[in-house]
Each structure stands twice: as C-alpha cells, then as structure tokens.
Short mmCIF file of C-alpha atoms in Angstrom, two decimals:
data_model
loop_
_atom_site.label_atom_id
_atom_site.label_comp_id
_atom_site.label_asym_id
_atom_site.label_seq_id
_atom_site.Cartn_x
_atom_site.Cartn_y
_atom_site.Cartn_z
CA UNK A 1 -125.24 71.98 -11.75
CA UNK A 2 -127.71 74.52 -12.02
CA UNK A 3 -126.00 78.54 -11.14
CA UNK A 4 -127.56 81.36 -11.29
CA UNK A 5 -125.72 84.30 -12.32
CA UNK A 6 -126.09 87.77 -10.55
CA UNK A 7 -123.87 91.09 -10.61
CA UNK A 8 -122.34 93.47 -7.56
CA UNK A 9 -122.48 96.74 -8.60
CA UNK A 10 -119.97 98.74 -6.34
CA UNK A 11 -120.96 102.33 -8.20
CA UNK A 12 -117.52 102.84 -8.24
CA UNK A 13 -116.63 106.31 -9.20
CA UNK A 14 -113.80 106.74 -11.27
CA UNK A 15 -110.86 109.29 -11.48
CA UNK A 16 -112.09 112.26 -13.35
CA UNK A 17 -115.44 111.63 -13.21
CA UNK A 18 -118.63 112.18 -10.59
CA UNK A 19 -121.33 110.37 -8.79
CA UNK A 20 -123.68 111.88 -11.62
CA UNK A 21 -121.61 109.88 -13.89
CA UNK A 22 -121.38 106.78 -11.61
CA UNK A 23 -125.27 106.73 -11.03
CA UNK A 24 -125.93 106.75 -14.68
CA UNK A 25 -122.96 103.62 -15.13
CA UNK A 26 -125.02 101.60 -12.97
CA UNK A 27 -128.28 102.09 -14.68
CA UNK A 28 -126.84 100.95 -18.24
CA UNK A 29 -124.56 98.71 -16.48
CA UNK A 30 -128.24 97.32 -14.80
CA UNK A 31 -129.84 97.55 -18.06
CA UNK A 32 -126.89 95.05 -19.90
CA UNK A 33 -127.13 92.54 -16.98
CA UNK A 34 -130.84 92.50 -17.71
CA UNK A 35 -130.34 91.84 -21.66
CA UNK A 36 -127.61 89.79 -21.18
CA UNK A 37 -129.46 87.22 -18.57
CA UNK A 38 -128.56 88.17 -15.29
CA UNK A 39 -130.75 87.35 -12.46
CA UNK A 40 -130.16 90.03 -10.05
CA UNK A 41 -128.09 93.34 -9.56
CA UNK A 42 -126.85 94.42 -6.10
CA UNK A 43 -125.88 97.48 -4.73
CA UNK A 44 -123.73 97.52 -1.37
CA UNK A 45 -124.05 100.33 1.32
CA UNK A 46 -120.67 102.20 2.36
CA UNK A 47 -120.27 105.58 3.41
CA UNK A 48 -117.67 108.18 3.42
CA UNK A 49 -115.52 106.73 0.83
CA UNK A 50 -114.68 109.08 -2.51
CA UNK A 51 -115.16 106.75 -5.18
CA UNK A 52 -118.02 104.89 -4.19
CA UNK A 53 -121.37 106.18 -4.89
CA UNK A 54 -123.58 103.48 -3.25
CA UNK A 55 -124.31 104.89 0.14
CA UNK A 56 -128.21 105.85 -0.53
CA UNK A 57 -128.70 102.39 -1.32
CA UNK A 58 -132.30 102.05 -1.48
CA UNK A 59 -132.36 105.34 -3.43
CA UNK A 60 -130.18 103.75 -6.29
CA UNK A 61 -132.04 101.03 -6.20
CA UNK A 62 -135.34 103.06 -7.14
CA UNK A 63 -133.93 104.77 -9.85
CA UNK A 64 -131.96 101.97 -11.58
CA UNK A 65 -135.67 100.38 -10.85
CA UNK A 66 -137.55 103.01 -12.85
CA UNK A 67 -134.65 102.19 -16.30
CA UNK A 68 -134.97 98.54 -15.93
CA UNK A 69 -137.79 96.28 -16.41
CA UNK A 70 -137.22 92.30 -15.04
CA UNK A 71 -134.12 92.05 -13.56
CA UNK A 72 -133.74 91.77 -9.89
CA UNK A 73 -132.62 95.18 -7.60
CA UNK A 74 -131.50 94.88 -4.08
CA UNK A 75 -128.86 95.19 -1.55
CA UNK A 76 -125.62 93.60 -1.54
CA UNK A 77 -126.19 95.01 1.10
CA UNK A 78 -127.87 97.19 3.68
CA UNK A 79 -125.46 97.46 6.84
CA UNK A 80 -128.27 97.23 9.38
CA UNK A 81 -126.21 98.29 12.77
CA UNK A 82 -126.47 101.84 10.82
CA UNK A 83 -130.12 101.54 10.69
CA UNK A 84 -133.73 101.54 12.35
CA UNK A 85 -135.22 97.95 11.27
CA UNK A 86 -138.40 99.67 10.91
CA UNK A 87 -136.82 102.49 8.51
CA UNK A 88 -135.20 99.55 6.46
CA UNK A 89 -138.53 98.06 6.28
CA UNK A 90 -140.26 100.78 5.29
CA UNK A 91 -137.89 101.67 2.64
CA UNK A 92 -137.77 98.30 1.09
CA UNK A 93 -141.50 97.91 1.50
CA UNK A 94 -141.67 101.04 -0.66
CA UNK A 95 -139.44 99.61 -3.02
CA UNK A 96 -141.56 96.47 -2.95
CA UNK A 97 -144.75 98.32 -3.96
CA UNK A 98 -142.92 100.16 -6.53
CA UNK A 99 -141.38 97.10 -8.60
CA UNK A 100 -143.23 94.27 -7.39
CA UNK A 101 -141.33 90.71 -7.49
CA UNK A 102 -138.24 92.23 -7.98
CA UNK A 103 -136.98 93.50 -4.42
CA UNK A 104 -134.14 92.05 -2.00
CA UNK A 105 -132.47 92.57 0.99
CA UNK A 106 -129.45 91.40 1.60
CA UNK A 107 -128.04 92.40 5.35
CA UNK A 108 -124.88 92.97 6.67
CA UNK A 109 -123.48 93.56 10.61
CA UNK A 110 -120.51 95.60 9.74
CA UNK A 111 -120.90 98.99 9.52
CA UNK A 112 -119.14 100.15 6.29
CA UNK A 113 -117.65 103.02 7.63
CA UNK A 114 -114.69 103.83 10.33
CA UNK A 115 -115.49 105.10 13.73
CA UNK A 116 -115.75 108.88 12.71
CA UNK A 117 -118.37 108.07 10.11
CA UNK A 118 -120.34 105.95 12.07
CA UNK A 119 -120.54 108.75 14.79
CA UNK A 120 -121.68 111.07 11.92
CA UNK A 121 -124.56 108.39 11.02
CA UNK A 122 -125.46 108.56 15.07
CA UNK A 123 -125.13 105.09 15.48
CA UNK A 124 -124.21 103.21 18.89
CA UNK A 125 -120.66 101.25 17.96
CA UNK A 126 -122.18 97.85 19.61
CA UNK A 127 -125.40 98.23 17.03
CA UNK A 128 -123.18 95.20 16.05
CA UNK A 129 -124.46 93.33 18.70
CA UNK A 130 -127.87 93.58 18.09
CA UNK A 131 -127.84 92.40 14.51
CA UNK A 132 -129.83 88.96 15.36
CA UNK A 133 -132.12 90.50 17.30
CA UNK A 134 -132.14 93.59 14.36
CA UNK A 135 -132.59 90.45 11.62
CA UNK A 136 -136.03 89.14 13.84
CA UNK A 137 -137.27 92.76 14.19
CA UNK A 138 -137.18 93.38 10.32
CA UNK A 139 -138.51 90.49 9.50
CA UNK A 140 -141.22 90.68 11.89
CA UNK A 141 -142.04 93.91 10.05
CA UNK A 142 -142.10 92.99 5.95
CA UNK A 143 -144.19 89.48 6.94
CA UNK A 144 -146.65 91.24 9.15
CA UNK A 145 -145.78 89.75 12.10
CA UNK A 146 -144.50 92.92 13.99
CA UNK A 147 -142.21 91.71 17.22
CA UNK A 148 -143.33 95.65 18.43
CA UNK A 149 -147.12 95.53 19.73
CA UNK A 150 -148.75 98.22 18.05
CA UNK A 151 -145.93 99.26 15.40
CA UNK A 152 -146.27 98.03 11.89
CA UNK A 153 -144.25 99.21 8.28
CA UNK A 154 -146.37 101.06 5.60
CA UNK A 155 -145.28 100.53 2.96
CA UNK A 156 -143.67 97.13 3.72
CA UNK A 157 -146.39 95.32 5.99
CA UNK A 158 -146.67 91.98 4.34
CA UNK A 159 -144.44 92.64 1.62
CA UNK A 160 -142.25 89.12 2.65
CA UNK A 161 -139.11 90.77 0.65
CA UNK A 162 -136.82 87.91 0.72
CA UNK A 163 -133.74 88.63 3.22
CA UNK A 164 -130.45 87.57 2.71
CA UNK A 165 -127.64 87.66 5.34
CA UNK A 166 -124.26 89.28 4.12
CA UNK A 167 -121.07 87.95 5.53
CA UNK A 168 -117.14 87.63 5.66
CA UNK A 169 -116.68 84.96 8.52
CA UNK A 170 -118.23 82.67 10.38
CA UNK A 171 -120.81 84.39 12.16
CA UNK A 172 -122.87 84.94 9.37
CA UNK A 173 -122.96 81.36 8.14
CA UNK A 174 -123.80 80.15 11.56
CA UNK A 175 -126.40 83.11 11.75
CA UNK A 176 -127.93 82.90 8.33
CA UNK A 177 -128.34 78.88 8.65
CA UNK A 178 -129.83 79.18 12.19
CA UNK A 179 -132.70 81.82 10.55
CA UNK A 180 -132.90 79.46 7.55
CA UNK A 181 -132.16 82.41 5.06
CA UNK A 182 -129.78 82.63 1.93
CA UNK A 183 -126.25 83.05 2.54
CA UNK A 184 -124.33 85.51 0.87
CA UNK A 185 -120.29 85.29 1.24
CA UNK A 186 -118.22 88.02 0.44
CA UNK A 187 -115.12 86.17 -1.19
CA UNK A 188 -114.67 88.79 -3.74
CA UNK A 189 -112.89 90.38 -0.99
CA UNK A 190 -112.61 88.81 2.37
CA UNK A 191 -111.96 85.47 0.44
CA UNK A 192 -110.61 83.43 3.67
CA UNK A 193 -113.13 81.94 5.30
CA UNK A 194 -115.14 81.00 2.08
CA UNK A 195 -115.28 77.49 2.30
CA UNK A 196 -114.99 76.62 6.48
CA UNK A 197 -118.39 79.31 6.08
CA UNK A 198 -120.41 77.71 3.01
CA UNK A 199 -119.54 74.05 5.23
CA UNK A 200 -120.86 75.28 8.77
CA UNK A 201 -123.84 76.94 7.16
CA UNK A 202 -125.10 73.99 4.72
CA UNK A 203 -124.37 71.69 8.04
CA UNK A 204 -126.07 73.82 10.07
CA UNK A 205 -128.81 74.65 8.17
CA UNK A 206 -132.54 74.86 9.61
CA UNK A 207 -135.43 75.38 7.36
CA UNK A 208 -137.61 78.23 7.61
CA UNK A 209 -140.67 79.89 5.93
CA UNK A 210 -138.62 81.74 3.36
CA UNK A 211 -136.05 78.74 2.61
CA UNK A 212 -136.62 74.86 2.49
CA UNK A 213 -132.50 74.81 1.95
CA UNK A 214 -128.92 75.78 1.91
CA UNK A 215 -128.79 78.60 -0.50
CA UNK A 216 -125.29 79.69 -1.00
CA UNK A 217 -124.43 83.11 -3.40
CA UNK A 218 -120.44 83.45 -3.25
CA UNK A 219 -119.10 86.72 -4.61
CA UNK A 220 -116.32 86.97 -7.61
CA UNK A 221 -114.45 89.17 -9.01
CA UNK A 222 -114.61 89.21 -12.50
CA UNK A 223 -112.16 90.97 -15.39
CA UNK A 224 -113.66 89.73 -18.38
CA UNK A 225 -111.95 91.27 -21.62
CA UNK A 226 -111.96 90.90 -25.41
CA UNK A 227 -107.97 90.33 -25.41
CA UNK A 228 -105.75 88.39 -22.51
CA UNK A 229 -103.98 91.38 -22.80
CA UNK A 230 -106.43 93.94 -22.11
CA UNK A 231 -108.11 91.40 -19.73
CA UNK A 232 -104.62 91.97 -17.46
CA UNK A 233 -104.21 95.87 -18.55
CA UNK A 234 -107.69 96.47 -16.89
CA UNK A 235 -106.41 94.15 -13.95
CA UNK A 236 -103.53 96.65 -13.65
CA UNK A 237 -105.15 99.83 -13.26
CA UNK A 238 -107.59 98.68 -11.13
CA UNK A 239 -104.91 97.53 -8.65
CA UNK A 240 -103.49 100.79 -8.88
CA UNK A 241 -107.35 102.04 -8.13
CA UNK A 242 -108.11 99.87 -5.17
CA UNK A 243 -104.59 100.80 -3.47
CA UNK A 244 -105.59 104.66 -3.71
CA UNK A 245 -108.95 103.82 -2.45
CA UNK A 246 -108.08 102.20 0.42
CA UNK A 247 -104.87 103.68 1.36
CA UNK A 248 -104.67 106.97 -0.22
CA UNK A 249 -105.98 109.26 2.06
CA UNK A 250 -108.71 110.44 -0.25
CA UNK A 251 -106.15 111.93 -1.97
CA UNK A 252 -106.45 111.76 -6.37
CA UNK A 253 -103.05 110.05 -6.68
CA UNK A 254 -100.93 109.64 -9.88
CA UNK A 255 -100.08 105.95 -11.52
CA UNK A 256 -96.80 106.40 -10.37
CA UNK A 257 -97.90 107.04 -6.82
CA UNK A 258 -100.21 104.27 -6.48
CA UNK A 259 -97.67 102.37 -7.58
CA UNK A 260 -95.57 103.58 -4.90
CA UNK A 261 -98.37 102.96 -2.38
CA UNK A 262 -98.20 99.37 -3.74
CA UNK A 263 -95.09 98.25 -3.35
CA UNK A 264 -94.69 99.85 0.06
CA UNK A 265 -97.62 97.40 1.33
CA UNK A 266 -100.56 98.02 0.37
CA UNK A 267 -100.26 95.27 -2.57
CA UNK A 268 -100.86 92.31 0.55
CA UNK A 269 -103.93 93.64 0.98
CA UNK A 270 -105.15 94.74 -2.50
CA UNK A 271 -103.63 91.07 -3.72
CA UNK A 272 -105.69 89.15 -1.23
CA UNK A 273 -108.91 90.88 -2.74
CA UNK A 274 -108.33 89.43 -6.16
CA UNK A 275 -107.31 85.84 -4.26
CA UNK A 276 -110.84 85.12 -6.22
CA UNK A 277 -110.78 86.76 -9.68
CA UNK A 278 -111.49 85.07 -13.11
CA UNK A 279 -109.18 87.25 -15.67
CA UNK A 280 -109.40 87.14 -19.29
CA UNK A 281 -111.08 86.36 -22.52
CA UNK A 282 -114.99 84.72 -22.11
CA UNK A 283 -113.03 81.68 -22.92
CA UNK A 284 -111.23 81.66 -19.25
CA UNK A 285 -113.63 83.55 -17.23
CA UNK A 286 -116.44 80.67 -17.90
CA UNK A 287 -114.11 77.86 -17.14
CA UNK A 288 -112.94 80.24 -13.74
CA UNK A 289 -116.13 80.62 -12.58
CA UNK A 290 -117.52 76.48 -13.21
CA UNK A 291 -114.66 75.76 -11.15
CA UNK A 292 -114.61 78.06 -8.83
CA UNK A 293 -119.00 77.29 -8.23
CA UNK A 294 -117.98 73.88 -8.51
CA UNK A 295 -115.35 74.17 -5.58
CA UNK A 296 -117.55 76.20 -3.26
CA UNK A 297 -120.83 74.67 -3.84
CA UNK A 298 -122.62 77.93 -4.80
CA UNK A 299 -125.96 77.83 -6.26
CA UNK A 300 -125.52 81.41 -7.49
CA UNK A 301 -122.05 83.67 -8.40
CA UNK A 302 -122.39 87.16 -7.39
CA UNK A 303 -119.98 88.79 -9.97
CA UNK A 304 -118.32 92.35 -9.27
CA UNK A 305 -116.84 93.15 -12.56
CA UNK A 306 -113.94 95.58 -12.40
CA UNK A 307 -112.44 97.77 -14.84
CA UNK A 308 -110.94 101.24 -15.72
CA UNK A 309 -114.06 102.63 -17.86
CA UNK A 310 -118.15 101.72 -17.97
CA UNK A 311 -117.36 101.08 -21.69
CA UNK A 312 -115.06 97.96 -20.51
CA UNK A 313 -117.61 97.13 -17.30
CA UNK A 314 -120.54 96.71 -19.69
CA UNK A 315 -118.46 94.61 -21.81
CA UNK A 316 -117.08 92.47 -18.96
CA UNK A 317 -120.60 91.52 -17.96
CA UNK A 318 -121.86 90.73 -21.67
CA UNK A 319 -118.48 88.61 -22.04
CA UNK A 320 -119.30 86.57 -18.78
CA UNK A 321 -122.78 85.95 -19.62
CA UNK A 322 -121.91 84.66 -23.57
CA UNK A 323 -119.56 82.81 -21.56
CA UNK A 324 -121.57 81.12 -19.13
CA UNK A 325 -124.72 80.60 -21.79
CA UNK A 326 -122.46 78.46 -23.76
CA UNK A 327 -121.39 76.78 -21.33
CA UNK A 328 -124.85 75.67 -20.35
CA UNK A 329 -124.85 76.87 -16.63
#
C-alpha cells in the first residue's frame, strides 16, 4: 500500500514552560517533519485550555510557514461553528497567497470549547447545525463560486485550498463522502467509531471536483523512543499530563496528584485516548502503524506524537519516519 505520512501538532504547552516556548516547539518540530519526509503538519483549533497553544490557528500556521520551506501547513482543524465562512476564507486565502501549494483546511463542527467559552467567542450554540450549509458557503468562496450574490474573499477568491472534513462519528463520514472531500478521523482520541466511519464514508462516497475518491487520513498517537523503556516512561508522564489537562481544573498539579486524579477516574477516559497508540522503539512503532493503516484502510496516518519534552517530540517524529522509510511505506 501506498501511506502517506503527516503529523498533528497539538502545541501542547508544557509544565514550566509558555506559549512563547510552545510556538517555537512547533516551528522546529515543523522544520524535522519537513527533513525527515513528512507530508503535512496540522495544527488543531481549541480555546480556553492552559496547555494548548493552538487557538490562533491560522496565525501559527503563518509563522511556522515563514521557518519552513515544502512541507504542508494547515488545520487539523478549524472549528467552523466558531467562525464566519467568509473570515475562514479570507484567512486561508491569505495563507494561500503567502505559501502557495502548501495550504489546507481541514474543518470541524464541534466547537472546541465548553459553553462559557463559546459565549466569549459570540457564537450561537446551534452554529452546529449549520456546518453543511457553513462547508458549501466556504467553499463557494476559495473556488470563486460565491453562494452570496455580490460577496467574494480577497485574498482567497479562487484559491481552491483543498478542504478536509474533521470528525469523531458518523456524521462526518456521511457528510464528508456526500461533498466528495477527504475524510479526516480523529481516532487518536475519539477512537470508537473509527472503522463503522471509514466503511459508511468509502460506501458512500460521491465524487466531486476536488476528489475522484475515498480519501481516508486516520489520526495516531505515536510514542516513538530510542529505548522500550523510555518509550513507556514518556507514555507515563504524559498520562499523568492529559489527566491534569482535562480534569484538573487548570490547576498546575503535582505527579502525585495527577496520579490521584487517575486512579479516581479519570484514567477511563485518558486510557481510551491511547486505545490507538504505537509505543516504543522505531522497530514497533513501524510495524504499529502498517497494521494499524492496514486495518483501517487509511491512505494517510496523521501522527500526534506525545512526550514530556520537544527534545523527545522531535525525536519521536525522526524515529517514526526512519521507521516507516525502511519499511518502504
């Protein structure tokens, strides 16, 4: 099989350190995807969260832009309920025009944020809703073909940016094969509806100006190490990271309190994020992810590599990549 290998960059930010520090991670963490053969990076859009600093996504995207030189930049993705279509258009138009060839959009419906924040962003909670009819509208706008008489995007007019729809269930399979665009499946969290969602869209499929057919990108989390034992250290702390991200209150908890938030529950959930999650040397993380492409019937891995330090990141995505080279894929 032919698979393409891409990264998710969450811009995570870790304890002790600042989104100054995070943004600067992501551009060398950009620039060793690019050396090391990566097709794309991706940046998702979440606000409100402390250790994330994604949520100016298109803004990240135009600065890792301006350190890189080939590798793909886009959105893993834009969470268009929060967001004007023509806005998004224009943005990623710009983005376009800036690094030519190199631009995508990947959409998603939720709204990356609880109901507070997405009262501070002004949005209407069933913006949800109107994500199809959001989908058309933006589209209308980066292939010239404006669905609002009179209203066009500059920058982004004719730009055809290549849209991808973003999702964790069904709707976006049925939605994404009905537009004929890429499909984009967020297993490397919300892993249980993977493969009833990759089926239904491939069935379902219609093809469209952008997309003769199926294309399927399946996210994976990936702890690639020099050591098994430092491959399952890493997997460690960053258990004890995602438990005090999601369930610490914002609050810069010790080890031995996100421990304590683990074993009082929030371990089910944290657990279920790693149900897909190639851990170890490049030895196991290649043969993980053939299978695991092989089982899903993805033409591309998304890969969001997760460790304690940037130092271990970087080498988790150079690992992967000798790994996968090797290999052939």
């Amino acid at each position: 099989m032919s698979l393409t290998l891409s990264v998710l960059d969450l811009a995570p930010i870790a304890k002790g350190e600042s989104a100054r520090s995070s943004i600067a991670a992501s551009v060398a963490l950009a620039q060793q995807a690019e050396a090391s053969g990566y097709r794309r990076v991706w940046y998702a859009e979440h606000h409100n969260m402390p250790r994330i600093a994604s949520s100016a996504t298109s803004v990240l995207i135009a600065h890792v832009g301006a350190h890189t030189s080939s590798i793909r930049l886009g959105a893993g993705g834009v969470m268009l309920p929060n967001h004007a279509p023509l806005t998004i258009a224009e943005q990623f138009g710009t983005l376009e025009a800036m690094y030519p060839g190199r631009i995508d959009l990947g959409l998603g419906r939720a709204p990356g944020s609880d109901q507070n924040t997405m009262y501070a962003l002004r949005r209407d909670p069933a913006s949800s809703d109107r994500f199809p009819e959001d989908v058309l509208e933006l589209q209308g706008y980066l292939t010239g073909q404006s669905r609002v008489p009179g209203v066009q995007a500059v920058p982004g007019r004719g730009s055809h940016v290549p849209l991808y729809i973003l999702g964790s269930s069904m709707f976006g399979a049925h939605l994404a094969a009905q537009l004929g665009l890429p499909y984009a499946f967020a297993s490397h969290f919300a892993p249980q509806a993977l493969e009833a969602a990759v089926a239904a869209y491939r069935r379902e499929f219609r093809p469209s100006a952008q997309l003769e057919a199926p294309y399927v990108v399946a996210g994976v989390t990936v702890i690639a190490a020099d050591t098994t034992e430092q491959a399952h250290e890493h997997h460690v702390a960053m258990r004890r990271s995602m438990a005090v991200g999601l369930f610490g209150g914002g609050e810069d908890l010790s080890d031995v309190e996100a421990d304590v938030l683990l074993r009082r529950g929030a371990d089910t959930h944290v657990d279920q994020m790693f149900t897909y999650a190639a851990i170890g040397t490049a030895d196991q993380i290649g043969g993980y992810l053939r299978a695991f492409a092989a089982r899903v019937g993805a033409d591309e891995l998304i890969t969001a590599h997760q460790a304690p330090t940037t130092e271990a990141r970087l080498r988790s995505v150079e690992l992967t990549a000798q790994a996968m080279a090797t290999a052939g894929v």
